[in-house]
mmCIF file of C-alpha atoms in Angstrom:
data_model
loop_
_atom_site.group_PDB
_atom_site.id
_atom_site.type_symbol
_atom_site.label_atom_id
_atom_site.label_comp_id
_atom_site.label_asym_id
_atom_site.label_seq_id
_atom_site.Cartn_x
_atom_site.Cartn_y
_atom_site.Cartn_z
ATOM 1 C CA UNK A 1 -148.322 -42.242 -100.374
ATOM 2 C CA UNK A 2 -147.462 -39.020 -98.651
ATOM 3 C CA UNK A 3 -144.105 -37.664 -99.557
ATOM 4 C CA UNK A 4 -141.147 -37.807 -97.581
ATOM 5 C CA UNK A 5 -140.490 -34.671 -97.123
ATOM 6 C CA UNK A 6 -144.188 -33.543 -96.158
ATOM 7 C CA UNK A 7 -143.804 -36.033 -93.873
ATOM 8 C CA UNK A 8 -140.770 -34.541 -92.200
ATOM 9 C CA UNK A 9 -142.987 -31.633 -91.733
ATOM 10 C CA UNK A 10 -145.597 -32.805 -89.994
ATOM 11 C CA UNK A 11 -143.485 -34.003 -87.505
ATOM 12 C CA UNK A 12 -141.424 -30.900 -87.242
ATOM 13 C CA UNK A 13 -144.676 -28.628 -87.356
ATOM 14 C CA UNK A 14 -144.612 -28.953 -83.473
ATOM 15 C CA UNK A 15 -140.976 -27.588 -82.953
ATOM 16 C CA UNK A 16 -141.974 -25.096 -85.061
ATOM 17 C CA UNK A 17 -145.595 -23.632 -83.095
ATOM 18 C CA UNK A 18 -143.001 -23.938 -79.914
ATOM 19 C CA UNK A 19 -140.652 -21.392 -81.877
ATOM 20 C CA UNK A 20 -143.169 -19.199 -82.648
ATOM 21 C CA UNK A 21 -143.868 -18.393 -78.604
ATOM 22 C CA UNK A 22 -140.287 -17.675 -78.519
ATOM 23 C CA UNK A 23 -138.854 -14.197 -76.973
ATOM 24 C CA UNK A 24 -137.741 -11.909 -79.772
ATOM 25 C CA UNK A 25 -136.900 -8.998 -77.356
ATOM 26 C CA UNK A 26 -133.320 -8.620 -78.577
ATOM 27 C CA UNK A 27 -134.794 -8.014 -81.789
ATOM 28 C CA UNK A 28 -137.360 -5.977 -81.010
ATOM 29 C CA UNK A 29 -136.796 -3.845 -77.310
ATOM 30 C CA UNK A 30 -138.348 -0.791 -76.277
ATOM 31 C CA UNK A 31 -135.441 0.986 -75.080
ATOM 32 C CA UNK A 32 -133.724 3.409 -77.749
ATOM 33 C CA UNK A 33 -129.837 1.646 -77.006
ATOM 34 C CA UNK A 34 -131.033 -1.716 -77.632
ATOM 35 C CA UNK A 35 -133.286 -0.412 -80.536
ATOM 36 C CA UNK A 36 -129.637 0.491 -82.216
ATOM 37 C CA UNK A 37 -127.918 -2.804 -80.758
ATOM 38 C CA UNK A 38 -130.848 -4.830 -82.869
ATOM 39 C CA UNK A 39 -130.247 -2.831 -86.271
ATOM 40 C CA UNK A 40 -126.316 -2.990 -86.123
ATOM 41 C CA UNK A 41 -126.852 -6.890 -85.742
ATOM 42 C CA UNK A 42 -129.427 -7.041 -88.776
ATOM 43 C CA UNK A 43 -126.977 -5.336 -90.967
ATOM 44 C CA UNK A 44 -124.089 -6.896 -89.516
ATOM 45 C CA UNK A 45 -125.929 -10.394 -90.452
ATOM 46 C CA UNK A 46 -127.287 -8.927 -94.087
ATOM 47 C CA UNK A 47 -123.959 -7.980 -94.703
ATOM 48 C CA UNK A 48 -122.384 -11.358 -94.499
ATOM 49 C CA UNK A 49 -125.059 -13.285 -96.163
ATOM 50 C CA UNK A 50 -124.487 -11.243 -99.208
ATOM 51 C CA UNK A 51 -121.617 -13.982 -98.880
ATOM 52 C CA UNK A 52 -122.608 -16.657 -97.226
ATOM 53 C CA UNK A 53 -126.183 -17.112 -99.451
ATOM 54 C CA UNK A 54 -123.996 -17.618 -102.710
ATOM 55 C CA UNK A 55 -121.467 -19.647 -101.689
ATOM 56 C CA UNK A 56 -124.524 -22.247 -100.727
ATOM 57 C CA UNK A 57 -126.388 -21.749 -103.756
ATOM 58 C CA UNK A 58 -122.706 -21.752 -105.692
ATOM 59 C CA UNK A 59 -121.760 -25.164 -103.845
ATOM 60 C CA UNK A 60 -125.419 -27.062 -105.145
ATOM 61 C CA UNK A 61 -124.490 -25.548 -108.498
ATOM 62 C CA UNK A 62 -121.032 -26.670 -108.954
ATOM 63 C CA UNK A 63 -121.941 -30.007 -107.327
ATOM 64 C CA UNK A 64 -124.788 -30.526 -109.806
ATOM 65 C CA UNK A 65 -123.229 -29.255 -112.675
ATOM 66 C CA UNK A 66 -119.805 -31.056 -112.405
ATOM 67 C CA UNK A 67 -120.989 -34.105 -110.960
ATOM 68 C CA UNK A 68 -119.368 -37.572 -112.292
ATOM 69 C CA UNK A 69 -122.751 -38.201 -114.469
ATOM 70 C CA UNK A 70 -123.196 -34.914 -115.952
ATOM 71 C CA UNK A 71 -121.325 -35.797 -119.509
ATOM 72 C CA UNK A 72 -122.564 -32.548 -120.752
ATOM 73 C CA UNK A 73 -120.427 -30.233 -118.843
ATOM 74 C CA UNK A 74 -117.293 -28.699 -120.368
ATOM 75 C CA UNK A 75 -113.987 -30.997 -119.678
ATOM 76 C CA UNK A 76 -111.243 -28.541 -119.317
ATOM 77 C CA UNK A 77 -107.774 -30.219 -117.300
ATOM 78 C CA UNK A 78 -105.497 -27.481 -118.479
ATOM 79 C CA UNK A 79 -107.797 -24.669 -116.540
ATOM 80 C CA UNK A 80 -105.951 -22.771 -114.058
ATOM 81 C CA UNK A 81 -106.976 -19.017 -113.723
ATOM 82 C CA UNK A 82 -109.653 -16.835 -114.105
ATOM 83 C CA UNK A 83 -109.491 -12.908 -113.789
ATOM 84 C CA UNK A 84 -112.805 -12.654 -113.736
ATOM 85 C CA UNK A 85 -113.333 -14.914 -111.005
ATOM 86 C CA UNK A 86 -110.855 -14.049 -108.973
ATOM 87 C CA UNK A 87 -111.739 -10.139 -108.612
ATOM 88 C CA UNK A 88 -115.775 -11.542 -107.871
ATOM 89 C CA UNK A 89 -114.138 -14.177 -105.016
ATOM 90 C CA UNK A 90 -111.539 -11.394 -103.337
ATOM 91 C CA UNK A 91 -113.325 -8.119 -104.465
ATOM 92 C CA UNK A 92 -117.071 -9.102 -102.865
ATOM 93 C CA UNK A 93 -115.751 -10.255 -99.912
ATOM 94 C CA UNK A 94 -113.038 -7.277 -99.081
ATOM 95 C CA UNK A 95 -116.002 -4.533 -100.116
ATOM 96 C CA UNK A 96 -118.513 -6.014 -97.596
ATOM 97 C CA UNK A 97 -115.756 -6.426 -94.916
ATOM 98 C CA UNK A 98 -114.926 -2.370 -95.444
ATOM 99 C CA UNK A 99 -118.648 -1.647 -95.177
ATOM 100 C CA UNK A 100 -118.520 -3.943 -91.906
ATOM 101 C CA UNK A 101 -115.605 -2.676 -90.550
ATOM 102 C CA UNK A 102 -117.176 1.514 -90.812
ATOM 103 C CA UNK A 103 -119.999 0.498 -89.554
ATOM 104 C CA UNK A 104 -119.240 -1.484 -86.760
ATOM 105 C CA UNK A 105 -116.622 1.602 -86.115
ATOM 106 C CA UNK A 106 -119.351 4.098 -86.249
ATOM 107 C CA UNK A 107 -121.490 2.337 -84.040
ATOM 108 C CA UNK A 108 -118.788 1.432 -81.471
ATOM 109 C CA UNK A 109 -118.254 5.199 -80.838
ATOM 110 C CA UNK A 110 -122.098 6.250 -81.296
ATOM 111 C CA UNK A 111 -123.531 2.831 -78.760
ATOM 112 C CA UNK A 112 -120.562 3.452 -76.070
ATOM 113 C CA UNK A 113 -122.218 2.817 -72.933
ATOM 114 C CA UNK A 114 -119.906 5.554 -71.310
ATOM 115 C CA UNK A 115 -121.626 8.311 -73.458
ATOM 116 C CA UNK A 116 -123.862 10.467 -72.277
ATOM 117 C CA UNK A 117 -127.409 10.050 -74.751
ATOM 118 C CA UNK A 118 -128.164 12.676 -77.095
ATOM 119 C CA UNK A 119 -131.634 11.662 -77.968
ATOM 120 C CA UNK A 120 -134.734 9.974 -76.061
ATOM 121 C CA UNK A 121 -135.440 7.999 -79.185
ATOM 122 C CA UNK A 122 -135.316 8.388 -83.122
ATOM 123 C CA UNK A 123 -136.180 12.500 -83.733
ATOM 124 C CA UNK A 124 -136.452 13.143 -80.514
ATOM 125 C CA UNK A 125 -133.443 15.099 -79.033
ATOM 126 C CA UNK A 126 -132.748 15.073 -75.137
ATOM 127 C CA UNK A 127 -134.649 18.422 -74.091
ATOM 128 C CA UNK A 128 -131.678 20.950 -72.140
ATOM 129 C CA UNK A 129 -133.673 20.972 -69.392
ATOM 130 C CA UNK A 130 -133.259 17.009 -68.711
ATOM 131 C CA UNK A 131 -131.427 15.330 -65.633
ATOM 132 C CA UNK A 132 -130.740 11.723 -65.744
ATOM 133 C CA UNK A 133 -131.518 9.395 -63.210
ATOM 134 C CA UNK A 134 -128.831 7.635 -61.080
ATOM 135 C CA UNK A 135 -128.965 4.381 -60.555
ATOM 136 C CA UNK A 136 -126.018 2.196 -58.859
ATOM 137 C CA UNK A 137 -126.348 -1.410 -59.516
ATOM 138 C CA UNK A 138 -124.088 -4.050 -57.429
ATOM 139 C CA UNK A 139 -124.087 -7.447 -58.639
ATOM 140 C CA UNK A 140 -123.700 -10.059 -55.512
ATOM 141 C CA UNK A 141 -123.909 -13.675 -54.785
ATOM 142 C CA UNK A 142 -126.791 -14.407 -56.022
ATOM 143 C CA UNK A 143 -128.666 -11.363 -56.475
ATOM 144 C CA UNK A 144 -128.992 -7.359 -57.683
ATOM 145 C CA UNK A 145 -128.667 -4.545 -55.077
ATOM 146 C CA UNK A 146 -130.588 -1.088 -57.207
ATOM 147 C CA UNK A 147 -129.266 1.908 -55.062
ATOM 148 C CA UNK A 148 -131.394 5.289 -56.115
ATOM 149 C CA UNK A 149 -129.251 7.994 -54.199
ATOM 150 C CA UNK A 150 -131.399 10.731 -55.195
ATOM 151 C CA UNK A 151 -134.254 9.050 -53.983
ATOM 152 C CA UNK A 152 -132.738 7.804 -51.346
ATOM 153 C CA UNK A 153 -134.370 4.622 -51.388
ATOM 154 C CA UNK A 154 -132.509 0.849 -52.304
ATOM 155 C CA UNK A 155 -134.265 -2.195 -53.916
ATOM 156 C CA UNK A 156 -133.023 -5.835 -54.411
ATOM 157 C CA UNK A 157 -134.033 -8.022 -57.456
ATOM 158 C CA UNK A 158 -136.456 -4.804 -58.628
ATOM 159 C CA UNK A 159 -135.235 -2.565 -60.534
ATOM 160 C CA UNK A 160 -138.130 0.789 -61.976
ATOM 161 C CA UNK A 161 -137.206 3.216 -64.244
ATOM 162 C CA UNK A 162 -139.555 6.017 -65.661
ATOM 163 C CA UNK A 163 -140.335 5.850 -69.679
ATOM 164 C CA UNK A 164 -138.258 8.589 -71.794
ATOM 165 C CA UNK A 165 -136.062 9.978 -69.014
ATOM 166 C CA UNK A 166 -132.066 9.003 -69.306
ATOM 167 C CA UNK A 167 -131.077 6.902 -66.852
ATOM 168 C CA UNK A 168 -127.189 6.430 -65.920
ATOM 169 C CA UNK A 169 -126.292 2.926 -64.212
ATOM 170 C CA UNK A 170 -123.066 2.907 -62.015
ATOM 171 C CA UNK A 171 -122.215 -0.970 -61.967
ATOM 172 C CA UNK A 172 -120.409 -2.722 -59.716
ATOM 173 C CA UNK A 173 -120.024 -6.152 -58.185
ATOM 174 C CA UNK A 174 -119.204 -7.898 -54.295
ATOM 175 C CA UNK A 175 -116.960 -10.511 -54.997
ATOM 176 C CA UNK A 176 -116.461 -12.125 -58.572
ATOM 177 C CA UNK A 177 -117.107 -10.476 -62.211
ATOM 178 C CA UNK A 178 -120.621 -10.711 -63.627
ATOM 179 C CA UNK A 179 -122.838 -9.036 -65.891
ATOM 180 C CA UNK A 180 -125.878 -6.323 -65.796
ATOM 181 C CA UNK A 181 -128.077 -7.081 -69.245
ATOM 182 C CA UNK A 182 -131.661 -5.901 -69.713
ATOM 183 C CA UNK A 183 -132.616 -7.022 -73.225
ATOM 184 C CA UNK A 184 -135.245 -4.064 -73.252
ATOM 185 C CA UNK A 185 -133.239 -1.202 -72.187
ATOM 186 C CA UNK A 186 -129.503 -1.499 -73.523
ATOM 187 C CA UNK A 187 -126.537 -4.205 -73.749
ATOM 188 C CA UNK A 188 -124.644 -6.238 -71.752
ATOM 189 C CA UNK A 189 -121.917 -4.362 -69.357
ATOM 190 C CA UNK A 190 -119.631 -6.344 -66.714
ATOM 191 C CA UNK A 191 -119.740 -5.657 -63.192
ATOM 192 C CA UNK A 192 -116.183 -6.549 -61.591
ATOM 193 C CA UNK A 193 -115.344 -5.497 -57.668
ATOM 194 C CA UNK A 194 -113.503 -2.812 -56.888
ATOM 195 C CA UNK A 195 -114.488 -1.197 -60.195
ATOM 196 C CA UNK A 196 -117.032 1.184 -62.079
ATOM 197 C CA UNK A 197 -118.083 0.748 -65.147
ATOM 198 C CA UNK A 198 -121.067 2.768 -67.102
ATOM 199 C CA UNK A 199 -123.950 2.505 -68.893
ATOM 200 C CA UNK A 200 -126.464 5.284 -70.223
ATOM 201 C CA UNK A 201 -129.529 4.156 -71.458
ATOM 202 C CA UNK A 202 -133.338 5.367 -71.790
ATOM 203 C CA UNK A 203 -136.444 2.966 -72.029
ATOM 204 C CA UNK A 204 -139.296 4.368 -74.331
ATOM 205 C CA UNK A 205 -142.265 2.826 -73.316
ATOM 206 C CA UNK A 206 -144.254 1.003 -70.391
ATOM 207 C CA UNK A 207 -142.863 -2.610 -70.038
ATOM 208 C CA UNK A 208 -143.248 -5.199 -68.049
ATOM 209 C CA UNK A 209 -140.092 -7.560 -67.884
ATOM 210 C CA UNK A 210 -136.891 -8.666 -66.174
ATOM 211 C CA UNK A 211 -132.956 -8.484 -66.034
ATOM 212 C CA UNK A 212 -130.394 -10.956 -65.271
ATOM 213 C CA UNK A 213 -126.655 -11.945 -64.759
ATOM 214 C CA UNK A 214 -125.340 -12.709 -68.505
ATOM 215 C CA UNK A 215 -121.890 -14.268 -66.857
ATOM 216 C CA UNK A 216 -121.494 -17.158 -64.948
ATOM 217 C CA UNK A 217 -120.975 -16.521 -61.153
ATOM 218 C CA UNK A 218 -121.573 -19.594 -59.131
ATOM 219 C CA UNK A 219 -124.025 -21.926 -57.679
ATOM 220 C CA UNK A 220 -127.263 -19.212 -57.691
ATOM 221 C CA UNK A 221 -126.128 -17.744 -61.404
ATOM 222 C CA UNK A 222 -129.231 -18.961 -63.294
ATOM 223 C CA UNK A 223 -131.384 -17.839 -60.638
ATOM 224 C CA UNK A 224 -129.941 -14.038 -59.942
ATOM 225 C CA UNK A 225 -132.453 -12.588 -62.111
ATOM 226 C CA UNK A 226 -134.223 -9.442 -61.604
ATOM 227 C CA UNK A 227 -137.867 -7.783 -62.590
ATOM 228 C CA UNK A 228 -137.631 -5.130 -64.357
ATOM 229 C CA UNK A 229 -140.440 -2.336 -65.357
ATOM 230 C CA UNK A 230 -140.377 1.126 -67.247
ATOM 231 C CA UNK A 231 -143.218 3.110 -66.127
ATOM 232 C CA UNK A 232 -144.568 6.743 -66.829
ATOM 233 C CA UNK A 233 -143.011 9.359 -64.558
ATOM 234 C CA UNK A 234 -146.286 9.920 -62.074
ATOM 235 C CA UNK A 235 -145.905 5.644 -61.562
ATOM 236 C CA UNK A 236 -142.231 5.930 -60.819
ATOM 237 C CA UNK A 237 -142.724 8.908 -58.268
ATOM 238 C CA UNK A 238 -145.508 6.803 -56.720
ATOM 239 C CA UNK A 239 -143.507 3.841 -56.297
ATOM 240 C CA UNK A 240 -140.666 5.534 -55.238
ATOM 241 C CA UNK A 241 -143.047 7.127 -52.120
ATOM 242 C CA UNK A 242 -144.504 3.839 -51.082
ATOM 243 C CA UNK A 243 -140.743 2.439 -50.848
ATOM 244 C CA UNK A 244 -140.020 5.229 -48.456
ATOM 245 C CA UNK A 245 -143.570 4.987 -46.509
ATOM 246 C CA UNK A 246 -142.783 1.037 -45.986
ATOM 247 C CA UNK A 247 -139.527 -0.139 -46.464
ATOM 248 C CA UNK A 248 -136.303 -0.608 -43.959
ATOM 249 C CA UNK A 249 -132.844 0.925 -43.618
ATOM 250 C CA UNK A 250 -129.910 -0.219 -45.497
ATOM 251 C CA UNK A 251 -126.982 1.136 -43.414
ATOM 252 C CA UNK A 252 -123.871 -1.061 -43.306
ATOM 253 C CA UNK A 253 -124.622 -3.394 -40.796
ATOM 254 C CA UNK A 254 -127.611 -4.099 -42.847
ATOM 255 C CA UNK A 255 -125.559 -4.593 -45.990
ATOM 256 C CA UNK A 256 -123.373 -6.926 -44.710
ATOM 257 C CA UNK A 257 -126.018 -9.331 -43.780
ATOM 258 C CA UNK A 258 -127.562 -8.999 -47.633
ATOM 259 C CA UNK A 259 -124.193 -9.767 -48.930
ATOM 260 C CA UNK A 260 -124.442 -13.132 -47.565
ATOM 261 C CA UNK A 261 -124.736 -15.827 -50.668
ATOM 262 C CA UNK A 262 -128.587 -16.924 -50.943
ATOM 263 C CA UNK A 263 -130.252 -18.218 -54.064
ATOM 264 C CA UNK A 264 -133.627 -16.860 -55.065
ATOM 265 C CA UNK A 265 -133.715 -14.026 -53.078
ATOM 266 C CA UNK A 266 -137.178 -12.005 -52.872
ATOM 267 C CA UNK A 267 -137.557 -8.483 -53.586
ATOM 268 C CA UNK A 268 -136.522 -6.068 -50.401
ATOM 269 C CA UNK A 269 -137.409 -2.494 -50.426
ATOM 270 C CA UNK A 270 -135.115 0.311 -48.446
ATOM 271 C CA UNK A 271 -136.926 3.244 -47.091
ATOM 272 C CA UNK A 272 -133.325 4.786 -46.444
ATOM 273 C CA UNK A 273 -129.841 3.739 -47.232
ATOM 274 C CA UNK A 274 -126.325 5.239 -46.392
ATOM 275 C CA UNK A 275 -125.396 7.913 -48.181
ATOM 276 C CA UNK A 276 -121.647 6.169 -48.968
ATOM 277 C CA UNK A 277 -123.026 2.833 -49.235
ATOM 278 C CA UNK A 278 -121.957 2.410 -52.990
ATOM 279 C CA UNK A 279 -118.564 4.175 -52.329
ATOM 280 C CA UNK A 280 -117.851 1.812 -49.845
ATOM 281 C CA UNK A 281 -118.558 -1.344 -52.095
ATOM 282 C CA UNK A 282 -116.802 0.176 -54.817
ATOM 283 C CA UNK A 283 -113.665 0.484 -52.471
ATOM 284 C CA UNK A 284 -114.339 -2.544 -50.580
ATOM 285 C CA UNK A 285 -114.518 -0.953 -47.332
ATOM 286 C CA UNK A 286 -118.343 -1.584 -45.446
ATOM 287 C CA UNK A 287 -117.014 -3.840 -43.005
ATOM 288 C CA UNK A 288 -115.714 -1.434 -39.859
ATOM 289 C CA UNK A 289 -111.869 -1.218 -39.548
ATOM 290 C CA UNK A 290 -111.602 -2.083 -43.499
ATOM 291 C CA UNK A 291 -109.714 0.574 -45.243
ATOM 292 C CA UNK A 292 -111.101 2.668 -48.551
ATOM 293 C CA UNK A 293 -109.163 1.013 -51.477
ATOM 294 C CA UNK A 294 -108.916 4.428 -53.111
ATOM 295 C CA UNK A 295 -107.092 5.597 -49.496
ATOM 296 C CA UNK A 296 -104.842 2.889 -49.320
ATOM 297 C CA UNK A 297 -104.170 3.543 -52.753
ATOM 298 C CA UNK A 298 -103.119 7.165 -52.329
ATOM 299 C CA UNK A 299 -101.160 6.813 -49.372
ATOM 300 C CA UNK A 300 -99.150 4.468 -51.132
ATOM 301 C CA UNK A 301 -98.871 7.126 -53.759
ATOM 302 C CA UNK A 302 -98.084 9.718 -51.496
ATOM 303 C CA UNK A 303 -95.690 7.799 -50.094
ATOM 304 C CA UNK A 304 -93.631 7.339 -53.119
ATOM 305 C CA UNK A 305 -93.710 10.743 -53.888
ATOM 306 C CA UNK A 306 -92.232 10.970 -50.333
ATOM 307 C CA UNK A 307 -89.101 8.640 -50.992
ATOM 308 C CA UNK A 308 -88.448 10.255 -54.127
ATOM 309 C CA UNK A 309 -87.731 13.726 -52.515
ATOM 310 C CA UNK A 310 -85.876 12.528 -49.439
ATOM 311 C CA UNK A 311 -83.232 10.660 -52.292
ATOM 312 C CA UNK A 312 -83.450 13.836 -54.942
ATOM 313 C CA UNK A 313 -80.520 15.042 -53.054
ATOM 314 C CA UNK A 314 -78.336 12.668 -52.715
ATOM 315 C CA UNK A 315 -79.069 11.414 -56.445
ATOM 316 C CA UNK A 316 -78.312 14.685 -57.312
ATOM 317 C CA UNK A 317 -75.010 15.391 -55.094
ATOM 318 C CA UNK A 318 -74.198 12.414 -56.554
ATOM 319 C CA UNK A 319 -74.702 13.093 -60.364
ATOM 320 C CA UNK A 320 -73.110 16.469 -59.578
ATOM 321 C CA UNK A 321 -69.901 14.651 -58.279
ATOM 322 C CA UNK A 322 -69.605 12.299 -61.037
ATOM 323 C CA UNK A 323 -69.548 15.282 -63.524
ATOM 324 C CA UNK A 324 -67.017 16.673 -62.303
ATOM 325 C CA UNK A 325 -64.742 13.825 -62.018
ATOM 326 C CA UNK A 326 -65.449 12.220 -65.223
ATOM 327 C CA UNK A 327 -67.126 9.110 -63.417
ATOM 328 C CA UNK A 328 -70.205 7.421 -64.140
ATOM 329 C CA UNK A 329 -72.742 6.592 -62.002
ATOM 330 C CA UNK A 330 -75.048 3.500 -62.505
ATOM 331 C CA UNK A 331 -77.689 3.743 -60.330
ATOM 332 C CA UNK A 332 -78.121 7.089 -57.032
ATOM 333 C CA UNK A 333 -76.924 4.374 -54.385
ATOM 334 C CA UNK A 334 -74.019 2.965 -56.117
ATOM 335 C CA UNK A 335 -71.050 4.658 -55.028
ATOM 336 C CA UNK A 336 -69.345 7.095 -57.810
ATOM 337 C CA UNK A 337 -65.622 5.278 -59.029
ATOM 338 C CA UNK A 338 -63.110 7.695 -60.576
ATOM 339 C CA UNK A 339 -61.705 6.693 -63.773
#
C-alpha cells in the first residue's frame, strides 16, 4: 500500500511543476536598486527565522516531550523561573531586532529613491563624465504617459531605457494616487496629482519585460500595465530616431484627449511634445484658462505678505500706545483699554 504521505505528493507534484514556471524577478532583477531591494529582503527574512525556525522546532519538542503519555519526563509543579531561559527567550530576540533595526536604517538612507546613484552596479562607480537620463512618468486612467524631454519625444504604455546609464524618473499622476513599479529596475514609488516624487535607478543589462500600477486606481487598474525594455545605448538612440521619424505631436490639445479614461490602451509614439507639458500636469493647468497651481499658490502667498505690511503699522502704533499707558493689548484690532 503506498503511504499516505507519498500519496499527498503525487497529487501535489502538479502545484508544484506550476511553481516552478513562476516569476522570481523580485528576487533576482537586473537593475542595480532592485539588486539591493532583493538582498535587504533575504536578510531581513534570515534574520527573523533565526527566530521563527526554533520556536517551530521548540513547539514539536515541548509537545512531544511533555505530552500526557510521556511518563518519563521530569514532573516539576513548583517550577517557576529560569535565568537561563529567560536571557535565551529576551536576549535572541532583542539582538536580531538591533541587527534589523541598523540595517534596515542603513539601507533606508543608502536605497532612497531621491538620491542621486553613486555606482552603475557592484564595483563599478558612476564615471564623472555621466549625465542621467530624464524621464517624466504620469500615471492616468488607465494607462502610463513616458515624457523624454531631452529627446523630445513622448511614449504611452512603452517605456526604453539604455543598459548602465542612470536614469532619473519624475512621477506624477492625472487624477487619483497610484504607483510606478518595475520589478527589474528599482521599487515601488507613488504617483499622486499635483505632486513630484523621485526615483533614481540604473538597469544593467538587456531585458525584455514590463511595468505596472502597484495601487489600485479604478475600473482599468489590472490592465494599466506597461512594456518595459533596457537596451544598449546604440538601440536606445535608434529607437529614439524612429519615434521622431514616425510618431505625432503631443501638444495640449492632444493631451487632453489621452487623458480620457480607456482600458487597454496601445502603445502611442510622440515625434514632439510641449516643452511644459509635464509642468502643466504637475500644476494641473493643460486645460486653457486653468491656472498653474504653483501661481495660484504664490499669489496667495504674496498676498499675505501684502496684508501683513499694510497692518504692521497700526499693530505697531498700537503696541507703542499700550506701552505707554500701561494697557494691554490682546490682539492689533482690539482697541487698547487703560487700566
Amino acid at each position: 500500500m503506498i503511504p499516505k504521505t507519498l500519496r499527498r505528493g503525487v497529487f501535489l507534484s502538479p502545484l508544484f511543476a506550476l511553481l516552478a514556471g513562476c516569476n522570481t524577478v523580485v528576487m533576482n532583477p537586473s537593475g542595480d536598486i532592485a539588486k539591493q531591494e532583493a538582498h535587504l529582503i533575504t536578510v531581513s527574512v534570515i534574520l527573523m527565522l533565526l527566530i521563527i525556525v526554533p520556536v517551530m522546532i521548540l513547539i514539536v519538542w515541548f509537545a512531544c516531550k511533555y505530552r500526557a503519555g510521556n511518563t518519563e519526563a521530569d514532573y516539576e509543579p513548583d517550577w517557576d523561573h529560569s535565568t537561563k531561559l529567560e536571557l535565551v527567550i529576551w536576549g535572541a530576540p532583542l539582538l536580531i531586532i538591533i541587527v534589523l533595526g541598523l540595517v534596515t536604517w542603513i539601507s533606508t538612507h543608502k536605497l532612497d529613491p531621491y538620491r542621486p546613484l553613486d555606482r552603475i552596479a557592484e564595483g563599478r562607480p558612476i564615471p564623472a563624465s555621466a549625465k542621467p537620463l530624464v524621464v517624466e512618468a504620469v500615471a492616468m486612467d488607465w494607462k502610463w504617459l513616458f515624457i523624454y524631454p531631452e529627446q523630445g519625444i513622448a511614449t504611452v504604455n512603452e517605456l526604453v531605457v539604455p543598459v548602465d546609464v542612470p536614469v532619473r524618473f519624475k512621477i506624477s499622476a492625472t487624477s487619483v494616487m497610484n504607483a510606478f513599479y518595475v520589478p527589474e529596475l528599482a521599487g515601488m514609488i507613488y504617483a499622486m496629482p499635483g505632486m513630484e516624487t523621485a526615483l533614481n535607478a540604473v538597469q544593467n543589462r538587456p531585458v525584455q519585460s514590463e511595468g505596472f500600477s502597484a495601487n489600485y486606481s479604478g475600473a482599468g487598474y489590472s490592465d494599466m500595465r506597461f512594456s518595459y525594455r533596457g537596451v544598449a545605448q546604440g538601440d536606445f538612440d535608434g529607437w529614439v530616431q524612429s519615434i521622431k521619424s514616425g510618431g505625432g505631436n503631443l501638444d495640449r490639445a492632444n493631451y487632453l484627449t489621452l487623458e480620457k479614461p480607456s482600458i487597454k490602451e496601445p502603445v502611442h509614439r510622440y515625434a514632439a511634445v510641449d516643452n511644459d507639458l509635464f509642468y502643466r500636469v504637475l500644476n494641473r493647468c493643460v486645460a486653457d484658462g486653468a491656472v498653474c497651481m504653483d501661481k495660484m499658490m504664490n499669489d496667495d502667498a504674496k498676498k499675505a505678505r501684502e496684508m501683513a505690511m499694510r497692518n504692521m503699522p497700526q499693530t505697531a502704533a498700537a503696541t507703542r500706545l499700550a506701552q505707554a499707558n500701561g494697557a494691554v493689548c490682546t490682539t492689533p484690532n482690539d482697541p487698547v483699554k487703560k487700566k
